[in-house]
CSV table of C-alpha atoms and ligand atoms in Angstrom, one decimal:
chain,number,residue,atom,x,y,z
A,4,MET,CA,-51.4,17.6,65.6
A,5,ILE,CA,-53.0,20.3,63.6
A,6,ALA,CA,-51.6,23.9,63.5
A,7,PRO,CA,-53.7,26.4,61.7
A,8,SER,CA,-51.8,29.2,60.1
A,9,ILE,CA,-53.2,32.6,60.7
A,10,LEU,CA,-51.6,33.7,57.4
A,11,SER,CA,-55.0,33.1,55.8
A,12,ALA,CA,-57.0,34.7,58.7
A,13,ASP,CA,-58.6,38.1,58.5
A,14,PHE,CA,-56.0,40.2,60.4
A,15,ALA,CA,-58.5,42.9,61.2
A,16,ARG,CA,-60.4,40.3,63.3
A,17,LEU,CA,-57.4,38.4,64.5
A,18,ALA,CA,-58.6,37.6,68.0
A,19,ASP,CA,-61.9,36.3,66.7
A,20,GLU,CA,-60.1,34.2,64.1
A,21,ILE,CA,-57.8,32.7,66.8
A,22,ASN,CA,-60.8,32.0,69.1
A,23,ALA,CA,-62.5,30.2,66.2
A,24,VAL,CA,-60.0,27.4,66.5
A,25,GLY,CA,-59.7,27.7,70.4
A,26,GLY,CA,-61.5,25.8,73.2
A,27,GLU,CA,-60.4,23.0,75.5
A,28,PRO,CA,-57.1,21.2,74.9
A,29,GLY,CA,-57.9,18.1,72.7
A,30,LYS,CA,-60.7,19.8,70.9
A,31,ARG,CA,-58.9,23.0,69.9
A,32,ALA,CA,-56.1,23.5,67.4
A,33,ASP,CA,-53.0,21.9,68.9
A,34,TRP,CA,-50.7,24.7,67.9
A,35,LEU,CA,-51.3,28.1,66.3
A,36,HIS,CA,-48.9,28.7,63.5
A,37,VAL,CA,-47.7,32.2,63.0
A,38,ASP,CA,-45.7,33.1,59.8
A,39,VAL,CA,-43.2,35.9,60.4
A,40,MET,CA,-41.9,37.2,57.0
A,41,ASP,CA,-39.5,40.0,56.5
A,42,ALA,CA,-39.7,40.8,52.7
A,43,HIS,CA,-36.0,39.8,52.6
A,44,PHE,CA,-35.7,36.0,53.3
A,45,VAL,CA,-39.0,35.7,51.4
A,46,PRO,CA,-40.7,38.3,49.1
A,47,ASN,CA,-43.6,38.9,51.4
A,48,LEU,CA,-44.1,40.8,54.6
A,49,THR,CA,-46.4,39.8,57.4
A,50,LEU,CA,-46.0,40.7,61.1
A,51,GLY,CA,-43.3,40.7,63.9
A,52,LEU,CA,-42.7,40.4,67.5
A,53,PRO,CA,-45.1,43.1,68.7
A,54,VAL,CA,-48.0,41.2,67.0
A,55,VAL,CA,-46.9,37.9,68.4
A,56,GLU,CA,-46.8,39.4,71.8
A,57,SER,CA,-50.4,40.5,71.5
A,58,ILE,CA,-51.4,37.0,70.1
A,59,LEU,CA,-49.7,35.4,73.2
A,60,LYS,CA,-52.0,37.5,75.4
A,61,THR,CA,-55.1,36.5,73.6
A,62,THR,CA,-55.0,32.7,73.5
A,63,GLU,CA,-53.8,29.7,75.5
A,64,ILE,CA,-53.1,27.7,72.3
A,65,PRO,CA,-49.3,27.1,72.1
A,66,ILE,CA,-47.8,29.4,69.6
A,67,ASP,CA,-45.7,28.0,66.8
A,68,CYS,CA,-43.6,30.8,65.3
A,69,HIS,CA,-42.2,30.2,61.7
A,70,LEU,CA,-39.6,32.8,61.2
A,71,MET,CA,-39.0,33.3,57.5
A,72,ILE,CA,-36.5,36.0,58.2
A,73,GLU,CA,-32.8,36.8,57.5
A,74,ASN,CA,-30.5,36.8,60.5
A,75,PRO,CA,-32.5,34.5,62.9
A,76,ASP,CA,-29.3,34.4,64.9
A,77,ARG,CA,-30.2,37.9,66.0
A,78,TRP,CA,-34.0,37.8,66.1
A,79,ALA,CA,-35.3,34.4,67.1
A,80,ILE,CA,-34.5,34.6,70.7
A,81,GLY,CA,-37.1,37.5,71.2
A,82,TYR,CA,-39.9,35.2,70.2
A,83,ALA,CA,-38.8,32.6,72.7
A,84,GLU,CA,-38.4,35.2,75.4
A,85,ALA,CA,-41.9,36.5,74.7
A,86,GLY,CA,-43.3,33.0,75.4
A,87,ALA,CA,-43.8,31.2,72.1
A,88,HIS,CA,-44.0,27.5,72.5
A,89,ASN,CA,-42.0,26.6,69.4
A,90,VAL,CA,-39.6,28.9,67.4
A,91,THR,CA,-38.7,27.7,64.0
A,92,VAL,CA,-35.9,29.2,62.0
A,93,HIS,CA,-34.8,28.6,58.4
A,94,ALA,CA,-31.6,26.4,58.0
A,95,GLU,CA,-30.9,28.5,54.9
A,96,ALA,CA,-30.9,31.7,56.9
A,97,ALA,CA,-29.1,30.6,60.0
A,98,ALA,CA,-25.4,31.4,60.5
A,99,ASP,CA,-25.0,29.1,63.6
A,100,PRO,CA,-28.2,27.0,63.9
A,101,ILE,CA,-26.8,25.0,66.9
A,102,ALA,CA,-26.2,28.2,68.8
A,103,ILE,CA,-29.7,29.3,67.9
A,104,ALA,CA,-31.2,26.0,69.2
A,105,LYS,CA,-29.3,26.3,72.5
A,106,ASP,CA,-30.5,29.9,73.0
A,107,LEU,CA,-34.1,29.0,72.2
A,108,ARG,CA,-34.1,26.1,74.6
A,109,ALA,CA,-32.4,28.2,77.3
A,110,ALA,CA,-35.2,30.8,77.0
A,111,GLY,CA,-37.7,27.9,77.5
A,112,ALA,CA,-38.9,27.4,74.0
A,113,LYS,CA,-38.8,24.4,71.7
A,114,ALA,CA,-36.4,24.9,68.9
A,115,GLY,CA,-37.5,24.3,65.3
A,116,LEU,CA,-35.4,24.0,62.2
A,117,SER,CA,-37.2,24.5,58.7
A,118,ILE,CA,-35.8,23.4,55.4
A,119,LYS,CA,-37.1,24.8,52.0
A,120,PRO,CA,-38.2,22.2,49.3
A,121,GLY,CA,-34.8,22.3,47.6
A,122,THR,CA,-32.8,22.0,50.8
A,123,ASP,CA,-31.3,18.6,51.5
A,124,LEU,CA,-32.1,17.0,54.8
A,125,ASP,CA,-28.8,15.1,54.9
A,126,ASP,CA,-26.9,18.4,55.2
A,127,TYR,CA,-28.5,19.0,58.7
A,128,LEU,CA,-28.6,15.7,60.4
A,129,GLU,CA,-26.0,16.6,63.0
A,130,VAL,CA,-27.5,20.0,63.6
A,131,LEU,CA,-31.0,18.4,64.0
A,132,LYS,CA,-29.7,16.6,67.2
A,133,HIS,CA,-30.0,19.9,68.9
A,134,TYR,CA,-33.6,20.6,67.7
A,135,ASP,CA,-37.1,19.7,68.9
A,136,THR,CA,-39.0,20.2,65.6
A,137,LEU,CA,-38.1,19.7,61.9
A,138,LEU,CA,-40.4,21.8,59.7
A,139,VAL,CA,-40.4,20.4,56.1
A,140,MET,CA,-41.6,23.1,53.7
A,141,SER,CA,-44.0,21.6,51.1
A,142,VAL,CA,-44.3,24.9,49.2
A,143,GLU,CA,-41.7,27.6,48.5
A,144,PRO,CA,-42.0,29.8,51.6
A,145,GLY,CA,-43.7,33.2,51.2
A,146,PHE,CA,-47.3,32.8,50.5
A,147,GLY,CA,-50.4,30.8,51.6
A,148,GLY,CA,-52.6,29.0,49.3
A,149,GLN,CA,-50.0,27.3,47.1
A,150,LYS,CA,-50.0,23.8,45.7
A,151,PHE,CA,-48.6,21.0,47.8
A,152,MET,CA,-45.2,19.6,46.6
A,153,SER,CA,-45.3,15.9,47.2
A,154,GLU,CA,-41.7,15.6,46.2
A,155,VAL,CA,-40.6,16.7,49.6
A,156,LEU,CA,-42.3,13.8,51.4
A,157,PRO,CA,-39.2,11.5,51.2
A,158,LYS,CA,-37.5,14.0,53.5
A,159,ALA,CA,-40.4,13.7,56.1
A,160,ARG,CA,-40.2,9.8,55.7
A,161,LYS,CA,-36.5,9.8,56.3
A,162,ALA,CA,-36.8,12.1,59.4
A,163,ARG,CA,-39.6,9.8,60.7
A,164,GLU,CA,-37.2,6.7,60.3
A,165,LEU,CA,-34.4,8.5,62.1
A,166,VAL,CA,-36.8,9.3,64.9
A,167,ASP,CA,-38.1,5.8,65.0
A,168,THR,CA,-34.6,4.3,65.1
A,169,GLY,CA,-33.5,6.7,67.9
A,170,HIS,CA,-31.1,8.7,65.9
A,171,LEU,CA,-33.2,11.9,66.2
A,172,LYS,CA,-35.6,13.0,68.8
A,173,LEU,CA,-37.9,15.5,67.2
A,174,LEU,CA,-41.4,16.2,66.0
A,175,VAL,CA,-41.8,16.2,62.1
A,176,GLU,CA,-44.0,19.1,61.0
A,177,ILE,CA,-45.0,19.9,57.5
A,178,ASP,CA,-46.1,23.3,56.1
A,179,GLY,CA,-47.6,24.3,52.8
A,180,GLY,CA,-50.6,23.1,50.8
A,181,ILE,CA,-52.0,20.8,53.4
A,182,ASN,CA,-55.7,20.1,52.9
A,183,ALA,CA,-58.2,17.2,52.6
A,184,ASP,CA,-56.5,16.1,49.4
A,185,THR,CA,-52.9,16.0,50.6
A,186,ILE,CA,-52.9,15.4,54.4
A,187,GLU,CA,-53.1,11.6,54.2
A,188,GLN,CA,-50.0,11.2,52.0
A,189,ALA,CA,-48.2,13.5,54.5
A,190,ALA,CA,-49.5,11.4,57.4
A,191,GLU,CA,-48.4,8.2,55.8
A,192,SER,CA,-44.9,9.7,55.4
A,193,GLY,CA,-44.7,10.0,59.2
A,194,VAL,CA,-45.5,13.6,59.8
A,195,ASP,CA,-46.7,14.4,63.4
A,196,CYS,CA,-47.7,18.0,63.0
A,197,PHE,CA,-49.6,19.6,60.0
A,198,VAL,CA,-49.8,23.3,59.3
A,199,ALA,CA,-52.9,24.3,57.4
A,200,GLY,CA,-53.7,27.9,56.5
A,201,SER,CA,-56.2,28.3,53.6
A,202,ALA,CA,-57.7,24.8,54.4
A,203,VAL,CA,-58.7,26.1,57.9
A,204,TYR,CA,-59.3,29.8,57.4
A,205,ASN,CA,-61.0,29.7,54.0
A,206,ALA,CA,-63.5,27.1,55.4
A,207,GLU,CA,-66.9,28.1,56.5
A,208,ASP,CA,-66.2,26.6,60.1
A,209,PRO,CA,-62.5,26.7,60.9
A,210,ALA,CA,-63.0,24.5,64.0
A,211,LYS,CA,-64.8,21.8,62.0
A,212,ALA,CA,-62.0,22.0,59.4
A,213,VAL,CA,-59.3,21.4,62.1
A,214,GLN,CA,-61.3,18.4,63.4
A,215,ALA,CA,-61.9,17.0,59.9
A,216,LEU,CA,-58.1,17.3,59.1
A,217,ARG,CA,-57.2,15.5,62.4
A,218,ASP,CA,-59.7,12.8,61.7
A,219,GLN,CA,-58.2,12.2,58.2
A,220,ALA,CA,-54.5,12.2,59.4
A,221,ALA,CA,-54.8,10.1,62.4
A,222,PRO,CA,-55.8,6.7,60.7
A,223,ALA,CA,-53.4,7.4,57.8
A,224,PHE,CA,-50.5,7.9,60.3
A,225,ASN,CA,-51.5,5.0,62.4
A,226,ALA,CA,-51.8,2.5,59.5
A,227,ALA,CA,-48.2,3.4,58.4
A,228,HIS,CA,-46.5,3.9,61.7
A,229,GLY,CA,-48.9,3.0,64.5
B,317,5RP,O1,-45.1,29.2,55.8
B,317,5RP,C1,-46.2,29.4,55.1
B,317,5RP,C2,-45.9,29.9,53.7
B,317,5RP,O2,-44.6,30.3,53.6
B,317,5RP,C3,-47.5,29.0,55.5
B,317,5RP,O3,-47.5,28.5,56.9
B,317,5RP,C4,-48.2,28.1,54.7
B,317,5RP,O4,-48.2,28.3,53.3
B,317,5RP,C5,-49.7,27.9,55.1
B,317,5RP,O5,-50.6,28.1,54.2
B,317,5RP,P1,-51.4,27.1,53.3
B,317,5RP,O6,-51.8,26.0,54.2
B,317,5RP,O7,-52.5,27.9,52.6
B,317,5RP,O8,-50.4,26.6,52.2
B,318,FE2,FE1,-45.5,28.6,57.9
């Protein structure tokens, strides 16, 4: 699955930018990744719930909200109630991540847990039994266009093993620095869902960029895990 991040889109033309990766299921982006940053958990500020509500009205692509905010225990539920498909909170910011996951699921959303590059996956294995998605950050959260950190791939690989052996039941997503040069190593590590911001929205044709990333990832994933 490819999830373009609108972080690198032109916010003044947001509907057009979203439609540029739209279309029929199977051809369009699988998810649309929306980065919510609060200038506290990360040093950058983007957008919040009112903008997400407008995005939900403008597209049928399932919305993948990545909440880089403090106190997700208070704020995450609003994104689920608004109709986001997947709502991801940061493990480092959550006071009670199991309660958050239960609330998100009760509101009809998939629950996602994200870990920063320096955060140990092993500390969250019990918590992840309550989650539908693990988002492995492959850059320090806060900005698009950063360099991919391949040293996080062992975490994706371990999560994949735990899924394949039935210990966890979740989707493994990766976010940060994914492009034509890095997607294959992530796919070989067992990642199911690839967030790509600058690689999609800085491309001349975002739809073609999505398809090219998918065409690259699928054989690499299947060779290692198919
Ligand atoms: O969460 C993020 C940054 O914190 C973004 O989703 C991510 O960085 C996407 O941008 P790019 O593909 O350009 O790295
Ligand atoms: Fe993100």
